[in-house]
mmCIF file of C-alpha atoms in Angstrom:
data_model
loop_
_atom_site.group_PDB
_atom_site.id
_atom_site.type_symbol
_atom_site.label_atom_id
_atom_site.label_comp_id
_atom_site.label_asym_id
_atom_site.label_seq_id
_atom_site.Cartn_x
_atom_site.Cartn_y
_atom_site.Cartn_z
ATOM 1 C CA MET R 13 -8.266 86.338 129.602
ATOM 2 C CA ASP R 14 -11.088 87.551 126.709
ATOM 3 C CA HIS R 15 -13.242 85.190 127.546
ATOM 4 C CA GLU R 16 -13.873 84.625 131.300
ATOM 5 C CA LEU R 17 -17.334 83.514 131.940
ATOM 6 C CA THR R 18 -18.912 85.721 135.072
ATOM 7 C CA GLY R 19 -22.740 84.739 135.029
ATOM 8 C CA PRO R 20 -25.773 85.703 132.625
ATOM 9 C CA ARG R 21 -27.034 89.421 131.376
ATOM 10 C CA SER R 22 -30.687 89.371 130.722
ATOM 11 C CA ALA R 23 -31.791 92.159 127.851
ATOM 12 C CA PRO R 24 -35.927 92.409 126.862
ATOM 13 C CA VAL R 25 -36.386 93.955 123.509
ATOM 14 C CA LEU R 26 -38.651 96.184 124.810
ATOM 15 C CA GLY R 27 -39.565 97.339 120.316
ATOM 16 C CA ILE R 28 -38.649 100.034 117.632
ATOM 17 C CA LYS R 29 -39.574 103.484 118.176
ATOM 18 C CA GLY R 30 -39.440 106.900 115.662
ATOM 19 C CA LEU R 31 -39.062 104.720 112.724
ATOM 20 C CA ASP R 32 -38.288 106.923 110.158
ATOM 21 C CA VAL R 33 -39.188 105.035 106.872
ATOM 22 C CA PRO R 34 -42.511 104.843 104.611
ATOM 23 C CA ILE R 35 -44.272 102.144 106.237
ATOM 24 C CA PRO R 36 -46.432 99.631 103.575
ATOM 25 C CA GLN R 37 -49.860 100.524 104.135
ATOM 26 C CA GLN R 38 -50.139 96.337 103.938
ATOM 27 C CA PRO R 39 -49.177 94.029 107.057
ATOM 28 C CA THR R 40 -45.478 93.783 107.162
ATOM 29 C CA ALA R 41 -43.578 91.628 109.169
ATOM 30 C CA VAL R 42 -40.780 91.920 110.854
ATOM 31 C CA THR R 43 -38.398 89.595 113.395
ATOM 32 C CA CYS R 44 -35.562 91.001 115.576
ATOM 33 C CA THR R 45 -32.413 89.003 115.915
ATOM 34 C CA LEU R 46 -29.741 88.901 118.783
ATOM 35 C CA ASN R 47 -26.271 87.715 117.177
ATOM 36 C CA ASN R 48 -23.507 87.476 119.724
ATOM 37 C CA GLY R 49 -20.408 86.186 116.814
ATOM 38 C CA ILE R 50 -21.292 82.478 119.220
ATOM 39 C CA HIS R 51 -25.225 82.478 118.769
ATOM 40 C CA PHE R 52 -27.950 84.142 116.768
ATOM 41 C CA VAL R 53 -31.001 84.215 118.191
ATOM 42 C CA THR R 54 -34.404 85.757 116.434
ATOM 43 C CA THR R 55 -37.179 86.398 117.813
ATOM 44 C CA PRO R 56 -41.285 86.069 116.157
ATOM 45 C CA GLU R 57 -42.508 88.388 114.087
ATOM 46 C CA SER R 58 -44.202 91.742 115.272
ATOM 47 C CA ARG R 59 -46.119 94.440 112.695
ATOM 48 C CA LEU R 60 -44.176 96.488 111.226
ATOM 49 C CA SER R 61 -45.365 100.312 112.284
ATOM 50 C CA ARG R 62 -43.302 102.953 113.775
ATOM 51 C CA ASP R 63 -43.926 102.198 117.105
ATOM 52 C CA THR R 64 -42.887 98.768 116.313
ATOM 53 C CA ARG R 65 -43.541 95.706 120.221
ATOM 54 C CA ILE R 66 -41.551 93.500 121.029
ATOM 55 C CA ASN R 67 -40.920 92.739 124.005
ATOM 56 C CA GLN R 68 -38.392 89.599 124.012
ATOM 57 C CA GLU R 69 -36.258 88.373 126.088
ATOM 58 C CA PHE R 70 -32.389 86.914 125.822
ATOM 59 C CA GLU R 71 -30.214 85.326 128.162
ATOM 60 C CA LEU R 72 -26.189 86.751 127.239
ATOM 61 C CA ILE R 73 -23.614 85.039 128.881
ATOM 62 C CA GLU R 74 -21.371 88.109 129.938
ATOM 63 C CA HIS R 75 -17.504 88.433 129.641
ATOM 64 C CA ASN R 76 -14.863 90.534 129.572
ATOM 65 C CA LYS R 77 -15.313 92.109 125.185
ATOM 66 C CA LEU R 78 -19.250 91.562 125.596
ATOM 67 C CA GLU R 79 -20.576 92.621 122.415
ATOM 68 C CA PHE R 80 -23.671 91.402 120.263
ATOM 69 C CA THR R 81 -26.255 93.128 117.515
ATOM 70 C CA LEU R 82 -29.956 93.166 116.896
ATOM 71 C CA THR R 83 -30.468 93.272 113.617
ATOM 72 C CA LEU R 84 -34.110 94.393 112.114
ATOM 73 C CA LYS R 85 -35.045 91.661 110.074
ATOM 74 C CA VAL R 86 -38.826 92.699 107.080
ATOM 75 C CA ARG R 87 -39.662 89.418 105.581
ATOM 76 C CA ARG R 88 -39.938 88.936 102.184
ATOM 77 C CA ASP R 89 -43.495 88.661 101.376
ATOM 78 C CA PRO R 90 -45.486 89.287 97.828
ATOM 79 C CA HIS R 91 -46.225 93.829 98.596
ATOM 80 C CA ILE R 92 -42.381 94.134 99.545
ATOM 81 C CA THR R 93 -41.003 92.025 96.526
ATOM 82 C CA ALA R 94 -43.630 94.470 94.155
ATOM 83 C CA GLN R 95 -41.917 97.091 95.878
ATOM 84 C CA PHE R 96 -37.789 96.385 95.040
ATOM 85 C CA LYS R 97 -39.077 95.670 91.756
ATOM 86 C CA ALA R 98 -40.144 99.227 91.152
ATOM 87 C CA LEU R 99 -36.505 100.162 91.988
ATOM 88 C CA VAL R 100 -35.662 99.369 89.187
ATOM 89 C CA PRO R 101 -35.651 101.821 86.133
ATOM 90 C CA PRO R 102 -37.243 100.908 83.444
ATOM 91 C CA PRO R 103 -35.451 100.359 79.796
ATOM 92 C CA PRO R 104 -35.100 103.841 78.124
ATOM 93 C CA PRO R 105 -37.160 103.718 74.707
ATOM 94 C CA PRO R 106 -36.403 103.025 71.207
ATOM 95 C CA GLN R 107 -34.776 105.488 69.896
ATOM 96 C CA PRO R 108 -36.077 106.509 66.251
ATOM 97 C CA ALA R 109 -34.277 105.019 63.271
ATOM 98 C CA PRO R 110 -32.377 108.795 61.428
ATOM 99 C CA ALA R 111 -33.948 110.484 58.165
ATOM 100 C CA PRO R 112 -31.820 110.344 55.527
ATOM 101 C CA LYS R 113 -30.377 112.957 54.835
ATOM 102 C CA PRO R 114 -30.795 114.786 52.552
ATOM 103 C CA LYS R 115 -29.551 116.446 48.835
ATOM 104 C CA GLY R 116 -27.477 119.316 49.020
ATOM 105 C CA GLY R 117 -28.515 122.860 47.844
ATOM 106 C CA MET R 118 -30.958 125.001 49.539
ATOM 107 C CA PHE R 119 -33.795 123.230 50.792
ATOM 108 C CA SER R 120 -30.291 121.460 53.075
ATOM 109 C CA PHE R 121 -29.383 124.830 53.911
ATOM 110 C CA LEU R 122 -32.624 126.035 55.254
ATOM 111 C CA SER R 123 -33.619 122.499 57.424
ATOM 112 C CA SER R 124 -29.895 122.321 59.113
ATOM 113 C CA SER R 125 -31.061 123.774 61.665
ATOM 114 C CA PRO R 126 -31.058 122.564 65.607
ATOM 115 C CA LYS R 127 -34.074 120.479 66.907
ATOM 116 C CA LYS R 128 -34.875 120.234 70.448
ATOM 117 C CA SER R 129 -33.947 116.649 72.365
ATOM 118 C CA SER R 130 -37.166 114.253 72.482
ATOM 119 C CA ARG R 131 -35.355 112.593 74.908
ATOM 120 C CA ALA R 132 -37.970 112.052 78.169
ATOM 121 C CA THR R 133 -37.090 113.293 81.336
ATOM 122 C CA PRO R 134 -36.619 110.571 83.456
ATOM 123 C CA PRO R 135 -38.967 109.883 86.625
ATOM 124 C CA PRO R 136 -37.883 110.519 90.360
ATOM 125 C CA PRO R 137 -37.069 107.309 92.272
ATOM 126 C CA CYS R 138 -40.237 105.372 94.196
ATOM 127 C CA ASN R 139 -39.816 106.631 97.519
ATOM 128 C CA ASN R 140 -40.631 103.069 98.645
ATOM 129 C CA LEU R 141 -39.875 100.562 102.084
ATOM 130 C CA ALA R 142 -37.292 98.322 100.274
ATOM 131 C CA ARG R 143 -34.987 101.907 99.376
ATOM 132 C CA TYR R 144 -34.037 100.648 103.139
ATOM 133 C CA LEU R 145 -34.102 97.022 102.019
ATOM 134 C CA LYS R 146 -31.110 95.105 101.854
ATOM 135 C CA GLN R 147 -31.889 92.240 99.103
ATOM 136 C CA ASP R 148 -32.072 89.728 101.691
ATOM 137 C CA GLY R 149 -34.798 91.558 103.974
ATOM 138 C CA THR R 150 -31.946 93.733 106.748
ATOM 139 C CA LEU R 151 -33.538 97.070 107.536
ATOM 140 C CA ALA R 152 -31.146 98.354 110.213
ATOM 141 C CA ARG R 153 -29.543 96.309 113.087
ATOM 142 C CA ALA R 154 -27.838 98.570 116.384
ATOM 143 C CA LEU R 155 -24.359 97.452 117.612
ATOM 144 C CA ILE R 156 -24.135 97.166 121.887
ATOM 145 C CA SER R 157 -20.728 96.913 123.949
ATOM 146 C CA PHE R 158 -22.097 95.819 127.562
ATOM 147 C CA LYS R 159 -19.149 96.678 129.360
ATOM 148 C CA ASP R 160 -20.227 100.482 128.923
ATOM 149 C CA VAL R 161 -23.642 99.981 130.775
ATOM 150 C CA ALA R 162 -22.275 96.846 133.610
ATOM 151 C CA ALA R 163 -22.225 98.879 135.948
ATOM 152 C CA ARG R 164 -25.479 100.972 135.129
ATOM 153 C CA CYS R 165 -27.377 97.676 135.569
ATOM 154 C CA ASP R 166 -26.084 95.989 137.944
ATOM 155 C CA THR R 167 -28.294 93.611 139.638
ATOM 156 C CA ARG R 168 -31.434 96.817 138.975
ATOM 157 C CA LEU R 169 -33.745 97.074 135.080
ATOM 158 C CA PHE R 170 -31.401 99.556 133.002
ATOM 159 C CA GLU R 171 -33.495 100.998 130.217
ATOM 160 C CA ILE R 172 -31.534 102.609 127.362
ATOM 161 C CA SER R 173 -31.952 102.981 123.481
ATOM 162 C CA TYR R 174 -29.620 102.422 120.696
ATOM 163 C CA PRO R 175 -29.386 103.426 117.588
ATOM 164 C CA LEU R 176 -30.480 102.189 114.784
ATOM 165 C CA ILE R 177 -28.741 102.549 111.063
ATOM 166 C CA GLY R 178 -29.340 101.117 107.772
ATOM 167 C CA GLN R 179 -29.244 102.690 104.699
ATOM 168 C CA ARG R 180 -31.269 103.968 101.866
ATOM 169 C CA ALA R 181 -30.701 102.732 97.290
ATOM 170 C CA GLU R 182 -29.978 107.084 96.221
ATOM 171 C CA ALA R 183 -32.210 107.232 92.740
ATOM 172 C CA SER R 184 -28.704 107.805 91.351
ATOM 173 C CA GLY R 185 -26.794 104.248 91.230
ATOM 174 C CA GLY R 186 -24.777 105.607 93.760
ATOM 175 C CA ALA R 187 -23.334 104.051 97.173
ATOM 176 C CA PRO R 188 -25.897 104.057 99.589
ATOM 177 C CA THR R 189 -26.379 106.354 101.917
ATOM 178 C CA THR R 190 -25.937 104.937 105.565
ATOM 179 C CA MET R 191 -28.389 107.221 108.151
ATOM 180 C CA GLU R 192 -30.202 106.569 111.271
ATOM 181 C CA LEU R 193 -34.271 105.391 111.675
ATOM 182 C CA GLY R 194 -35.097 105.359 114.216
ATOM 183 C CA GLU R 195 -33.834 104.161 118.098
ATOM 184 C CA ILE R 196 -34.223 100.391 119.597
ATOM 185 C CA VAL R 197 -35.831 100.347 123.190
ATOM 186 C CA LEU R 198 -34.258 97.549 125.380
ATOM 187 C CA GLN R 199 -33.951 96.969 129.095
ATOM 188 C CA LEU R 200 -30.890 95.117 130.993
ATOM 189 C CA PHE R 201 -29.806 93.357 133.780
ATOM 190 C CA ARG R 202 -27.012 92.573 135.113
ATOM 191 C CA LEU R 203 -26.578 89.476 137.231
ATOM 192 C CA PRO R 204 -22.960 88.563 139.070
ATOM 193 C CA SER R 205 -20.996 85.666 139.581
ATOM 194 C CA LEU R 206 -22.341 83.909 142.314
ATOM 195 C CA PRO R 207 -19.439 81.665 143.525
ATOM 196 C CA GLY R 208 -21.225 78.507 144.962
ATOM 197 C CA VAL R 209 -24.809 78.688 143.735
ATOM 198 C CA LEU R 210 -25.464 75.996 141.596
ATOM 199 C CA SER R 211 -26.683 76.968 137.644
ATOM 200 C CA ALA R 212 -30.113 74.784 138.462
ATOM 201 C CA HIS R 213 -30.380 77.420 141.995
ATOM 202 C CA LEU R 214 -29.671 80.196 139.660
ATOM 203 C CA PRO R 215 -33.150 82.477 138.709
ATOM 204 C CA GLN R 216 -34.087 81.633 134.668
ATOM 205 C CA SER R 217 -36.086 84.313 133.984
ATOM 206 C CA LEU R 218 -35.026 87.404 134.584
ATOM 207 C CA ASP R 219 -39.938 88.261 136.010
ATOM 208 C CA GLU R 220 -37.669 85.422 138.460
ATOM 209 C CA CYS R 221 -34.261 88.218 138.850
ATOM 210 C CA LEU R 222 -36.832 91.379 140.160
ATOM 211 C CA ARG R 223 -39.751 89.501 141.426
ATOM 212 C CA GLY R 224 -36.254 87.537 143.897
ATOM 213 C CA LEU R 225 -34.424 90.979 144.194
ATOM 214 C CA ARG R 226 -38.697 92.309 145.555
ATOM 215 C CA HIS R 227 -38.711 88.970 147.579
ATOM 216 C CA VAL R 228 -34.943 89.247 149.940
ATOM 217 C CA ALA R 229 -36.316 93.379 150.729
ATOM 218 C CA TRP R 230 -38.520 92.360 151.194
ATOM 219 C CA HIS R 231 -36.776 90.098 153.899
ATOM 220 C CA LYS R 232 -35.238 92.758 155.349
ATOM 221 C CA VAL R 233 -38.187 94.940 155.989
ATOM 222 C CA THR R 234 -39.283 95.292 160.060
ATOM 223 C CA TYR R 235 -42.960 94.638 160.258
ATOM 224 C CA PHE R 236 -44.015 96.170 163.723
ATOM 225 C CA GLU R 237 -41.889 96.218 167.069
ATOM 226 C CA GLY R 238 -43.005 96.152 170.636
ATOM 227 C CA THR R 239 -43.839 93.954 173.861
ATOM 228 C CA LEU R 240 -44.591 90.405 174.725
ATOM 229 C CA THR R 241 -44.798 87.998 177.366
ATOM 230 C CA GLN R 242 -44.048 84.834 175.636
ATOM 231 C CA ASN R 243 -43.848 81.064 177.436
ATOM 232 C CA GLY R 244 -43.001 78.480 175.018
ATOM 233 C CA GLY R 245 -40.006 78.324 172.458
ATOM 234 C CA ASP R 246 -36.567 79.529 174.498
ATOM 235 C CA CYS R 247 -38.435 80.368 177.456
ATOM 236 C CA THR R 248 -40.075 77.619 179.815
ATOM 237 C CA THR R 249 -41.516 80.156 181.767
ATOM 238 C CA TRP R 250 -43.571 83.401 181.623
ATOM 239 C CA ARG R 251 -40.996 86.401 180.074
ATOM 240 C CA ARG R 252 -41.146 89.761 179.338
ATOM 241 C CA ARG R 253 -39.533 90.687 176.278
ATOM 242 C CA LYS R 254 -39.214 93.326 172.909
ATOM 243 C CA LEU R 255 -40.221 92.007 170.332
ATOM 244 C CA ARG R 256 -39.557 92.883 166.395
ATOM 245 C CA VAL R 257 -40.925 91.397 163.222
ATOM 246 C CA VAL R 258 -38.876 91.795 161.026
ATOM 247 C CA GLY R 259 -39.134 90.319 157.194
ATOM 248 C CA ALA R 260 -40.741 85.595 158.629
ATOM 249 C CA ASN R 261 -38.436 86.328 161.945
ATOM 250 C CA LEU R 262 -40.280 86.954 165.644
ATOM 251 C CA ILE R 263 -36.751 88.332 166.872
ATOM 252 C CA ALA R 264 -36.580 88.884 170.418
ATOM 253 C CA PHE R 265 -33.549 91.316 171.751
ATOM 254 C CA ASN R 266 -32.038 93.105 174.842
ATOM 255 C CA ASP R 267 -33.627 97.190 174.927
ATOM 256 C CA VAL R 268 -30.302 98.619 176.427
ATOM 257 C CA THR R 269 -27.797 96.147 173.813
ATOM 258 C CA LYS R 270 -30.216 95.861 170.806
ATOM 259 C CA LYS R 271 -29.082 92.222 170.234
ATOM 260 C CA VAL R 272 -30.367 90.079 169.320
ATOM 261 C CA THR R 273 -31.494 87.266 172.144
ATOM 262 C CA ALA R 274 -33.729 84.399 170.269
ATOM 263 C CA THR R 275 -35.326 84.534 166.717
ATOM 264 C CA ILE R 276 -38.527 82.562 166.272
ATOM 265 C CA ASN R 277 -38.925 81.275 162.250
ATOM 266 C CA LEU R 278 -42.401 82.903 161.347
ATOM 267 C CA LYS R 279 -42.299 81.228 157.948
ATOM 268 C CA LYS R 280 -42.574 76.862 159.802
ATOM 269 C CA ALA R 281 -45.881 78.694 162.118
ATOM 270 C CA ILE R 282 -48.702 77.232 160.412
ATOM 271 C CA ALA R 283 -51.723 78.956 162.271
ATOM 272 C CA VAL R 284 -51.524 82.396 164.965
ATOM 273 C CA GLU R 285 -54.683 81.639 166.924
ATOM 274 C CA ASP R 286 -56.256 83.703 169.756
ATOM 275 C CA ILE R 287 -56.969 82.930 172.719
ATOM 276 C CA GLU R 288 -60.334 84.281 173.716
ATOM 277 C CA ASP R 289 -61.645 83.784 170.655
ATOM 278 C CA ALA R 290 -61.157 79.168 170.696
ATOM 279 C CA ARG R 291 -62.179 79.723 174.283
ATOM 280 C CA ALA R 292 -65.590 81.295 173.521
ATOM 281 C CA ALA R 293 -66.065 78.269 170.171
ATOM 282 C CA ARG R 294 -65.177 76.236 173.898
ATOM 283 C CA ASN R 295 -62.780 73.998 171.946
ATOM 284 C CA TYR R 296 -59.579 74.771 173.393
ATOM 285 C CA ASP R 297 -58.467 72.849 176.933
ATOM 286 C CA GLY R 298 -54.345 74.235 176.412
ATOM 287 C CA MET R 299 -53.255 75.515 179.269
ATOM 288 C CA CYS R 300 -53.355 79.599 179.392
ATOM 289 C CA THR R 301 -55.433 81.602 181.046
ATOM 290 C CA VAL R 302 -54.168 84.698 180.631
ATOM 291 C CA GLU R 303 -55.621 87.800 178.849
ATOM 292 C CA ARG R 304 -55.335 89.054 175.740
ATOM 293 C CA SER R 305 -53.610 85.841 174.672
ATOM 294 C CA PHE R 306 -52.836 83.814 171.732
ATOM 295 C CA ARG R 307 -49.706 81.279 170.218
ATOM 296 C CA LEU R 308 -48.403 80.648 167.221
ATOM 297 C CA ILE R 309 -48.740 77.416 166.151
ATOM 298 C CA PHE R 310 -45.992 75.265 165.030
ATOM 299 C CA PRO R 311 -46.266 71.133 163.047
ATOM 300 C CA GLY R 312 -45.576 68.423 165.623
ATOM 301 C CA ASN R 313 -48.640 70.145 168.352
ATOM 302 C CA GLN R 314 -46.130 72.698 168.662
ATOM 303 C CA GLU R 315 -47.065 76.239 170.865
ATOM 304 C CA ILE R 316 -45.673 79.268 171.820
ATOM 305 C CA PHE R 317 -47.849 81.863 174.203
ATOM 306 C CA PHE R 318 -47.214 85.563 173.914
ATOM 307 C CA PHE R 319 -49.980 88.141 175.779
ATOM 308 C CA ALA R 320 -49.982 91.549 175.135
ATOM 309 C CA ASP R 321 -50.335 94.894 177.761
ATOM 310 C CA THR R 322 -52.796 96.174 175.828
ATOM 311 C CA ASP R 323 -56.651 95.401 173.662
ATOM 312 C CA GLU R 324 -54.713 97.532 171.180
ATOM 313 C CA GLU R 325 -51.359 96.451 170.972
ATOM 314 C CA LYS R 326 -52.452 92.273 170.436
ATOM 315 C CA VAL R 327 -55.280 93.727 167.315
ATOM 316 C CA LYS R 328 -51.972 94.818 166.099
ATOM 317 C CA TRP R 329 -49.728 92.339 167.214
ATOM 318 C CA LEU R 330 -51.953 89.676 165.733
ATOM 319 C CA GLU R 331 -52.828 91.925 162.622
ATOM 320 C CA VAL R 332 -49.906 91.868 161.999
ATOM 321 C CA LEU R 333 -48.660 87.975 163.052
ATOM 322 C CA ARG R 334 -51.963 87.304 160.296
ATOM 323 C CA ALA R 335 -51.026 88.638 157.752
ATOM 324 C CA LEU R 336 -47.728 86.809 157.457
ATOM 325 C CA VAL R 337 -47.986 82.914 158.099
ATOM 326 C CA GLY R 338 -49.406 81.598 155.286
ATOM 327 C CA HIS R 339 -48.155 84.021 153.745
ATOM 328 C CA ILE R 340 -44.180 83.932 153.438
ATOM 329 C CA PRO R 341 -42.477 84.498 149.932
ATOM 330 C CA PRO R 342 -39.139 82.502 149.650
ATOM 331 C CA ASN R 343 -36.035 83.778 150.319
ATOM 332 C CA PRO R 344 -33.238 82.629 147.864
ATOM 333 C CA LEU R 345 -30.155 82.267 148.431
ATOM 334 C CA TRP R 346 -28.126 83.886 145.113
ATOM 335 C CA ALA R 347 -31.017 87.001 146.114
ATOM 336 C CA GLU R 348 -29.710 86.866 149.396
ATOM 337 C CA LEU R 349 -25.707 87.344 148.716
ATOM 338 C CA ILE R 350 -26.492 89.469 146.219
ATOM 339 C CA TRP R 351 -27.996 91.501 149.066
ATOM 340 C CA GLN R 352 -24.924 91.391 151.513
ATOM 341 C CA ARG R 353 -22.512 92.112 148.214
ATOM 342 C CA GLN R 354 -25.057 95.053 148.258
ATOM 343 C CA GLN R 355 -24.695 96.093 151.511
ATOM 344 C CA GLU R 356 -20.819 95.330 151.595
ATOM 345 C CA MET R 357 -20.552 98.435 149.359
ATOM 346 C CA ALA R 358 -22.643 100.121 151.205
ATOM 347 C CA GLY R 359 -20.767 99.984 153.922
ATOM 348 C CA ARG R 360 -17.327 100.693 152.324
ATOM 349 C CA ALA R 361 -18.306 103.983 150.388
ATOM 350 C CA VAL R 362 -18.612 105.237 153.286
ATOM 351 C CA ALA R 363 -15.742 104.388 155.025
ATOM 352 C CA GLU R 364 -13.710 105.693 151.623
ATOM 353 C CA SER R 365 -15.971 108.956 152.536
ATOM 354 C CA SER R 366 -14.985 108.583 155.938
ATOM 355 C CA ARG R 367 -11.636 108.849 155.245
ATOM 356 C CA SER R 368 -11.405 111.514 152.529
ATOM 357 C CA SER R 369 -13.750 114.373 154.515
#
């Protein structure tokens, strides 16, 4: 199926690099048009220079034969029109009428020696930007075949340069010379197909893609680990347990089997309170009077109490939890699915490597 859709792709065009054409002194406007055979999308105008910044993002829908062109086009302002006119050779000067032939005789014999030609040497061709432009202002284009780079930009940003191919008109009037005029620099990002995720829940821009992947990575980090004694939540009495802060979760686990025994979602917490500070401020009337204690507060007057073994451990726990509660980034479903996909691929690669060795 040549047109099987598999998901959105982003192709931000950063700009032009090393453009080797005569740049006019007057400000010259250039645009870049993406054509994928179905749609034409043109960037806002930029000022033409040897290294031109464009910074325009294009979104594409991938299929098995996805190719697209990026075409640079110069606006035909008066100074560009004047350059086109300068390329037109002037008409040849009129030839003087031939002198009448004298009658025969000695004079005729003496005057029959050849004369030097009076034809003027043609002026050298004008080397201006218009020599590299088509009549509609097209300067150069690059062709991108997505299948050649798909694996290198799968769920990651990949920067690459493509040659800009253009033409130069020759003074002889013959066929123009095709040549590389510079490079166009773009970034590619492939978001794989995610069955079951509605398009409205997918990222709508490259920035949103990258932010979502950063966030899902944030949610996989272990930020702190230690021992606390807990009362509340799944503990109806004081229980000493090993705890680990992983992303937005405070996880209790068995120290021997390493299996998770309980999870507290810190995204639901609204505050972290030092019990001793609350007592000092005389605004606390709770049941906890244990030293080195603090509590997590949740909506609906829900709370979970903890106390640490040492003052130093309590300080560290308070520091970590206060940095998290109220500051937890979202973890979008599409990003979580991509992370799971990457973990599965990494696992298969390790298994294949083990079998081959």
